[in-house]
């Protein structure tokens, strides 16, 4: 390419985009902080949405939200199909969750995150017509070993063998929900231990794929928006993920068919997000195993974020100090 030829510079998201997007997750996390432990998850989510939308409007890209959060419980949301960014620069698909873990935030519990995932335009599966997805996530050891079509006991035993661990050393993250009572019993009957999550299965999935994590596997039914978001992260980490859409009733099954979605198919991470140019950005709202939450330290507000990019295979941690007076 000629040094003065700029015609191809904005076809795909470039390496600086995630470092711009982190400003939006930082803003959402900071604005949600006053609502931690206040019992009002919609107020926390609304503050995060407003902050994220404002900052996204300053970023040099043409983003379309393919899958967002909020319809499930009538919470505030950045809506599906909304254009974000200033319209200049690369064309992108966006999966967004201003707070993954609104209930955690409202209760003052750990592991709430502000999250954005990005891929090239036309590469992200629009699963918005089905709210839930059955998922299984692990590190690269799971490739060719773990499969949603197998029993959880077989998955645990095969993964333990591949990782050179005793089954009793395997730790499985799963959302603590009534729908998972049988699954939890099966995990424990197989001899593995559980790590029950109150909410926020994006962090659970990422932790299952990280090599230094104590979590070996993340399983169960959670939100389909979180599934697409997690897939962006897993492609950057190099882990393994499968998902299967889980319609709740006949009406949702019909919506899935109308949208051209096959809920009988097992989806890989590549099915959920095609290509090798994904970004995942998350800032901690409350403390957790992935990142620390927002902290006020005298005249500053400190945030910690994680930035992942699949094309380069990089994981960056960003600690930022913000002058508190600028946020009053």
CSV table of C-alpha atoms in Angstrom, one decimal:
chain,number,residue,atom,x,y,z
A,1,UNK,CA,0.0,0.0,0.0
A,2,UNK,CA,1.3,3.4,-0.9
A,3,UNK,CA,2.2,5.5,2.2
A,4,UNK,CA,-0.3,8.1,1.2
A,5,UNK,CA,-3.1,5.6,0.4
A,6,UNK,CA,-5.7,5.7,3.2
A,7,UNK,CA,-8.5,3.9,1.3
A,8,UNK,CA,-8.0,0.6,3.3
A,9,UNK,CA,-7.3,2.0,6.7
A,10,UNK,CA,-10.8,1.9,8.0
A,11,UNK,CA,-12.1,-1.4,6.7
A,12,UNK,CA,-11.6,-3.2,10.0
A,13,UNK,CA,-11.3,-2.2,13.6
A,14,UNK,CA,-7.7,-1.3,14.3
A,15,UNK,CA,-5.5,-1.9,17.3
A,16,UNK,CA,-6.4,1.4,18.9
A,17,UNK,CA,-10.1,0.9,19.0
A,18,UNK,CA,-10.3,-1.1,22.2
A,19,UNK,CA,-8.2,1.5,24.0
A,20,UNK,CA,-10.9,4.0,23.0
A,21,UNK,CA,-13.8,1.7,23.9
A,22,UNK,CA,-12.3,1.3,27.4
A,23,UNK,CA,-13.2,4.9,28.1
A,24,UNK,CA,-16.9,3.9,27.7
A,25,UNK,CA,-16.7,1.0,30.1
A,26,UNK,CA,-14.8,3.1,32.6
A,27,UNK,CA,-17.5,5.8,32.4
A,28,UNK,CA,-20.3,3.3,32.8
A,29,UNK,CA,-18.6,1.7,35.8
A,30,UNK,CA,-17.9,5.0,37.5
A,31,UNK,CA,-21.5,6.2,37.0
A,32,UNK,CA,-22.9,3.0,38.4
A,33,UNK,CA,-20.8,3.2,41.6
A,34,UNK,CA,-23.2,5.4,43.7
A,35,UNK,CA,-25.8,2.7,43.3
A,36,UNK,CA,-23.7,-0.2,44.6
A,37,UNK,CA,-25.6,-1.8,47.5
A,38,UNK,CA,-28.6,0.5,47.1
A,39,UNK,CA,-31.0,-2.2,46.0
A,40,UNK,CA,-32.1,-0.5,42.7
A,41,UNK,CA,-30.6,-2.4,39.8
A,42,UNK,CA,-32.5,-0.4,37.2
A,43,UNK,CA,-31.1,2.9,38.5
A,44,UNK,CA,-27.6,1.5,38.4
A,45,UNK,CA,-28.1,0.2,34.8
A,46,UNK,CA,-29.7,3.4,33.7
A,47,UNK,CA,-26.7,5.5,34.9
A,48,UNK,CA,-24.3,3.1,33.2
A,49,UNK,CA,-26.2,3.1,29.9
A,50,UNK,CA,-26.3,6.9,29.8
A,51,UNK,CA,-22.6,7.2,30.5
A,52,UNK,CA,-21.7,4.4,28.0
A,53,UNK,CA,-23.8,5.9,25.2
A,54,UNK,CA,-22.3,9.4,25.7
A,55,UNK,CA,-18.7,8.1,25.5
A,56,UNK,CA,-19.4,5.7,22.6
A,57,UNK,CA,-20.6,8.8,20.6
A,58,UNK,CA,-17.1,10.2,20.6
A,59,UNK,CA,-15.3,7.1,19.3
A,60,UNK,CA,-14.1,6.9,15.7
A,61,UNK,CA,-16.1,4.0,14.4
A,62,UNK,CA,-19.5,3.1,12.9
A,63,UNK,CA,-20.9,0.7,15.4
A,64,UNK,CA,-24.3,-1.1,15.3
A,65,UNK,CA,-25.5,-2.9,18.4
A,66,UNK,CA,-26.3,-6.4,17.3
A,67,UNK,CA,-27.1,-7.7,20.7
A,68,UNK,CA,-27.7,-5.7,23.8
A,69,UNK,CA,-29.0,-6.3,27.3
A,70,UNK,CA,-32.2,-5.0,29.0
A,71,UNK,CA,-35.2,-6.6,27.2
A,72,UNK,CA,-35.1,-9.5,29.5
A,73,UNK,CA,-36.3,-7.6,32.6
A,74,UNK,CA,-37.4,-4.3,31.1
A,75,UNK,CA,-34.3,-2.6,32.3
A,76,UNK,CA,-32.7,0.4,30.5
A,77,UNK,CA,-30.7,-0.6,27.5
A,78,UNK,CA,-28.7,0.3,24.5
A,79,UNK,CA,-31.1,-1.1,22.0
A,80,UNK,CA,-30.5,-3.6,19.3
A,81,UNK,CA,-30.0,-1.8,16.0
A,82,UNK,CA,-28.8,1.4,17.6
A,83,UNK,CA,-25.9,3.1,15.8
A,84,UNK,CA,-23.1,4.2,18.1
A,85,UNK,CA,-19.8,6.0,17.4
A,86,UNK,CA,-19.3,9.1,15.4
A,87,UNK,CA,-19.9,7.3,12.1
A,88,UNK,CA,-16.3,7.6,10.9
A,89,UNK,CA,-13.8,4.8,10.8
A,90,UNK,CA,-14.4,1.0,10.8
A,91,UNK,CA,-17.8,-0.6,10.5
A,92,UNK,CA,-18.4,-2.8,13.5
A,93,UNK,CA,-20.9,-5.1,15.2
A,94,UNK,CA,-21.3,-4.5,18.9
A,95,UNK,CA,-22.4,-6.6,21.8
A,96,UNK,CA,-22.9,-4.5,24.9
A,97,UNK,CA,-23.8,-4.8,28.5
A,98,UNK,CA,-23.3,-1.6,30.5
A,99,UNK,CA,-23.5,-3.7,33.7
A,100,UNK,CA,-23.1,-7.5,33.5
A,101,UNK,CA,-24.4,-8.2,37.0
A,102,UNK,CA,-27.0,-5.5,37.8
A,103,UNK,CA,-28.3,-7.6,40.7
A,104,UNK,CA,-24.8,-8.0,42.0
A,105,UNK,CA,-24.4,-4.2,41.8
A,106,UNK,CA,-27.7,-3.5,43.6
A,107,UNK,CA,-26.8,-6.0,46.3
A,108,UNK,CA,-23.2,-4.8,46.7
A,109,UNK,CA,-21.8,-8.2,45.7
A,110,UNK,CA,-18.7,-9.1,43.7
A,111,UNK,CA,-18.1,-9.7,40.0
A,112,UNK,CA,-20.2,-6.9,38.3
A,113,UNK,CA,-18.6,-5.7,35.1
A,114,UNK,CA,-19.2,-3.1,32.4
A,115,UNK,CA,-18.6,-4.8,29.1
A,116,UNK,CA,-18.3,-4.1,25.4
A,117,UNK,CA,-17.4,-6.7,22.7
A,118,UNK,CA,-16.7,-5.7,19.1
A,119,UNK,CA,-16.1,-7.5,15.8
A,120,UNK,CA,-16.1,-6.6,12.1
A,121,UNK,CA,-19.5,-5.7,10.6
A,122,UNK,CA,-21.6,-8.7,9.7
A,123,UNK,CA,-19.6,-11.2,11.8
A,124,UNK,CA,-21.6,-11.3,15.0
A,125,UNK,CA,-24.6,-13.6,15.4
A,126,UNK,CA,-27.8,-11.8,16.2
A,127,UNK,CA,-29.3,-14.0,18.8
A,128,UNK,CA,-31.5,-11.3,20.3
A,129,UNK,CA,-34.8,-13.2,19.6
A,130,UNK,CA,-33.8,-15.8,22.2
A,131,UNK,CA,-32.9,-14.6,25.6
A,132,UNK,CA,-31.1,-17.7,26.9
A,133,UNK,CA,-28.3,-19.9,25.8
A,134,UNK,CA,-26.8,-23.1,27.2
A,135,UNK,CA,-23.1,-22.7,27.3
A,136,UNK,CA,-19.9,-24.6,28.1
A,137,UNK,CA,-16.5,-22.8,28.4
A,138,UNK,CA,-13.1,-24.0,29.2
A,139,UNK,CA,-9.4,-23.4,28.2
A,140,UNK,CA,-7.8,-24.7,25.1
A,141,UNK,CA,-7.5,-28.2,26.7
A,142,UNK,CA,-11.2,-28.6,26.0
A,143,UNK,CA,-10.8,-28.7,22.3
A,144,UNK,CA,-11.8,-32.2,21.1
A,145,UNK,CA,-12.5,-33.2,24.6
A,146,UNK,CA,-15.5,-31.2,26.0
A,147,UNK,CA,-18.8,-31.2,24.2
A,148,UNK,CA,-22.3,-30.0,25.1
A,149,UNK,CA,-23.7,-33.3,23.7
A,150,UNK,CA,-21.9,-35.2,26.4
A,151,UNK,CA,-23.0,-35.6,30.0
A,152,UNK,CA,-21.5,-33.1,32.4
A,153,UNK,CA,-19.9,-36.1,34.2
A,154,UNK,CA,-18.1,-37.3,31.0
A,155,UNK,CA,-17.0,-33.7,30.3
A,156,UNK,CA,-15.5,-33.4,33.7
A,157,UNK,CA,-13.7,-36.7,33.6
A,158,UNK,CA,-12.3,-36.1,30.1
A,159,UNK,CA,-11.2,-32.6,30.9
A,160,UNK,CA,-9.5,-33.8,34.1
A,161,UNK,CA,-7.6,-36.5,32.1
A,162,UNK,CA,-6.5,-33.9,29.5
A,163,UNK,CA,-5.4,-31.4,32.2
A,164,UNK,CA,-3.6,-34.1,34.2
A,165,UNK,CA,-5.8,-33.5,37.3
A,166,UNK,CA,-7.8,-35.7,39.6
A,167,UNK,CA,-11.5,-35.2,39.1
A,168,UNK,CA,-11.7,-33.9,42.6
A,169,UNK,CA,-9.5,-31.0,41.7
A,170,UNK,CA,-11.8,-29.8,38.9
A,171,UNK,CA,-13.8,-26.7,39.7
A,172,UNK,CA,-16.9,-25.9,37.7
A,173,UNK,CA,-18.6,-22.4,37.7
A,174,UNK,CA,-22.3,-22.4,37.3
A,175,UNK,CA,-25.1,-19.8,37.9
A,176,UNK,CA,-26.9,-20.5,41.2
A,177,UNK,CA,-30.4,-20.8,39.7
A,178,UNK,CA,-33.3,-23.3,40.4
A,179,UNK,CA,-33.0,-24.5,36.7
A,180,UNK,CA,-29.5,-25.7,37.5
A,181,UNK,CA,-30.3,-27.8,40.6
A,182,UNK,CA,-30.0,-31.1,38.6
A,183,UNK,CA,-26.8,-29.9,36.9
A,184,UNK,CA,-25.2,-29.0,40.2
A,185,UNK,CA,-26.1,-32.4,41.6
A,186,UNK,CA,-24.5,-34.1,38.6
A,187,UNK,CA,-21.3,-32.0,38.9
A,188,UNK,CA,-20.9,-33.0,42.6
A,189,UNK,CA,-21.9,-36.6,41.9
A,190,UNK,CA,-19.1,-36.8,39.4
A,191,UNK,CA,-16.7,-35.8,42.1
A,192,UNK,CA,-15.9,-32.2,41.0
A,193,UNK,CA,-16.5,-29.0,43.0
A,194,UNK,CA,-18.8,-26.2,42.1
A,195,UNK,CA,-18.2,-22.4,42.2
A,196,UNK,CA,-21.8,-21.0,42.3
A,197,UNK,CA,-22.2,-17.6,40.7
A,198,UNK,CA,-25.0,-15.4,41.8
A,199,UNK,CA,-24.9,-13.5,38.5
A,200,UNK,CA,-22.4,-12.4,35.8
A,201,UNK,CA,-21.5,-15.5,33.8
A,202,UNK,CA,-19.3,-13.5,31.4
A,203,UNK,CA,-16.7,-13.3,34.1
A,204,UNK,CA,-17.3,-17.0,34.8
A,205,UNK,CA,-16.7,-18.0,31.2
A,206,UNK,CA,-13.5,-15.9,30.9
A,207,UNK,CA,-12.1,-17.3,34.2
A,208,UNK,CA,-12.7,-20.8,33.0
A,209,UNK,CA,-10.6,-20.1,29.9
A,210,UNK,CA,-7.7,-18.2,31.6
A,211,UNK,CA,-4.7,-20.4,32.3
A,212,UNK,CA,-4.0,-19.0,35.8
A,213,UNK,CA,-7.6,-19.3,37.0
A,214,UNK,CA,-8.8,-21.8,39.6
A,215,UNK,CA,-11.9,-22.4,37.5
A,216,UNK,CA,-11.7,-25.2,35.0
A,217,UNK,CA,-15.1,-25.2,33.4
A,218,UNK,CA,-18.1,-22.9,33.2
A,219,UNK,CA,-21.5,-24.4,32.3
A,220,UNK,CA,-25.2,-23.8,32.3
A,221,UNK,CA,-28.0,-21.6,30.9
A,222,UNK,CA,-27.4,-17.9,30.9
A,223,UNK,CA,-28.2,-14.9,28.7
A,224,UNK,CA,-27.6,-15.2,25.0
A,225,UNK,CA,-26.2,-11.6,25.0
A,226,UNK,CA,-23.6,-12.8,27.6
A,227,UNK,CA,-22.9,-15.8,25.4
A,228,UNK,CA,-22.0,-13.7,22.3
A,229,UNK,CA,-20.0,-11.3,24.5
A,230,UNK,CA,-18.1,-14.2,26.0
A,231,UNK,CA,-17.4,-15.7,22.6
A,232,UNK,CA,-15.5,-12.5,21.6
A,233,UNK,CA,-13.4,-12.9,24.7
A,234,UNK,CA,-12.7,-16.6,24.3
A,235,UNK,CA,-11.5,-16.1,20.7
A,236,UNK,CA,-8.9,-13.7,22.1
A,237,UNK,CA,-7.8,-15.9,25.0
A,238,UNK,CA,-7.7,-19.0,22.9
A,239,UNK,CA,-10.1,-21.0,24.9
A,240,UNK,CA,-13.0,-23.4,24.0
A,241,UNK,CA,-16.7,-22.5,23.9
A,242,UNK,CA,-19.9,-24.0,22.7
A,243,UNK,CA,-23.4,-22.7,23.0
A,244,UNK,CA,-27.0,-23.7,22.1
A,245,UNK,CA,-29.9,-21.3,22.1
A,246,UNK,CA,-32.5,-22.2,24.7
A,247,UNK,CA,-35.9,-20.8,23.9
A,248,UNK,CA,-38.2,-20.6,26.9
A,249,UNK,CA,-41.5,-21.4,25.2
A,250,UNK,CA,-43.2,-22.0,21.8
A,251,UNK,CA,-43.5,-18.2,21.2
A,252,UNK,CA,-39.8,-17.8,21.5
A,253,UNK,CA,-39.1,-20.8,19.4
A,254,UNK,CA,-41.2,-19.2,16.6
A,255,UNK,CA,-39.3,-16.0,17.0
A,256,UNK,CA,-36.1,-17.9,16.6
A,257,UNK,CA,-37.3,-19.6,13.4
A,258,UNK,CA,-38.5,-16.3,12.0
A,259,UNK,CA,-35.0,-14.9,12.6
A,260,UNK,CA,-33.4,-17.8,10.8
A,261,UNK,CA,-31.9,-19.3,14.0
A,262,UNK,CA,-31.7,-23.0,14.6
A,263,UNK,CA,-31.9,-23.7,18.3
A,264,UNK,CA,-31.1,-27.4,17.8
A,265,UNK,CA,-27.6,-26.6,16.5
A,266,UNK,CA,-24.5,-26.6,18.8
A,267,UNK,CA,-22.7,-23.3,18.1
A,268,UNK,CA,-18.9,-22.9,18.3
A,269,UNK,CA,-17.3,-19.6,19.2
A,270,UNK,CA,-16.6,-19.1,15.5
A,271,UNK,CA,-20.3,-19.6,14.8
A,272,UNK,CA,-21.2,-16.9,17.3
A,273,UNK,CA,-18.6,-14.5,16.1
A,274,UNK,CA,-16.9,-15.1,12.8
A,275,UNK,CA,-13.4,-14.0,11.9
A,276,UNK,CA,-10.2,-13.3,13.9
A,277,UNK,CA,-10.7,-9.6,14.7
A,278,UNK,CA,-12.6,-9.4,17.9
A,279,UNK,CA,-12.2,-7.1,20.9
A,280,UNK,CA,-13.4,-7.5,24.4
A,281,UNK,CA,-13.3,-4.7,27.0
A,282,UNK,CA,-14.5,-4.9,30.6
A,283,UNK,CA,-14.1,-2.6,33.6
A,284,UNK,CA,-14.9,-3.7,37.1
A,285,UNK,CA,-17.9,-2.2,38.8
A,286,UNK,CA,-17.4,-4.3,42.0
A,287,UNK,CA,-14.4,-6.4,42.9
A,288,UNK,CA,-14.1,-9.8,41.4
A,289,UNK,CA,-11.7,-12.5,40.2
A,290,UNK,CA,-11.2,-10.9,36.8
A,291,UNK,CA,-10.7,-7.2,37.8
A,292,UNK,CA,-11.1,-5.0,40.8
A,293,UNK,CA,-14.1,-2.7,41.1
A,294,UNK,CA,-14.2,1.1,41.1
A,295,UNK,CA,-12.4,2.6,44.1
A,296,UNK,CA,-12.4,6.2,45.5
A,297,UNK,CA,-9.0,7.1,46.8
A,298,UNK,CA,-9.0,10.7,48.0
A,299,UNK,CA,-9.1,13.0,45.0
A,300,UNK,CA,-9.1,10.2,42.5
A,301,UNK,CA,-11.3,7.4,41.3
A,302,UNK,CA,-9.4,4.3,40.3
A,303,UNK,CA,-10.7,1.8,37.7
A,304,UNK,CA,-9.3,-1.5,36.5
A,305,UNK,CA,-10.1,-2.9,33.0
A,306,UNK,CA,-9.1,-5.8,30.9
A,307,UNK,CA,-8.7,-5.4,27.1
A,308,UNK,CA,-8.5,-8.5,24.9
A,309,UNK,CA,-7.9,-8.7,21.1
A,310,UNK,CA,-8.1,-11.9,19.1
A,311,UNK,CA,-6.0,-10.9,16.1
A,312,UNK,CA,-2.9,-10.1,18.2
A,313,UNK,CA,-3.7,-12.6,21.0
A,314,UNK,CA,-3.1,-9.9,23.6
A,315,UNK,CA,-4.5,-9.4,27.1
A,316,UNK,CA,-4.0,-6.0,28.6
A,317,UNK,CA,-4.8,-4.7,32.0
A,318,UNK,CA,-5.4,-1.0,32.4
A,319,UNK,CA,-5.5,0.7,35.7
A,320,UNK,CA,-6.6,4.3,35.4
A,321,UNK,CA,-6.8,7.2,37.9
A,322,UNK,CA,-9.6,9.7,37.2
A,323,UNK,CA,-9.8,13.1,39.0
A,324,UNK,CA,-12.9,12.8,41.0
A,325,UNK,CA,-13.8,16.5,40.6
A,326,UNK,CA,-14.3,15.8,36.8
A,327,UNK,CA,-17.1,13.3,37.7
A,328,UNK,CA,-19.1,15.4,40.1
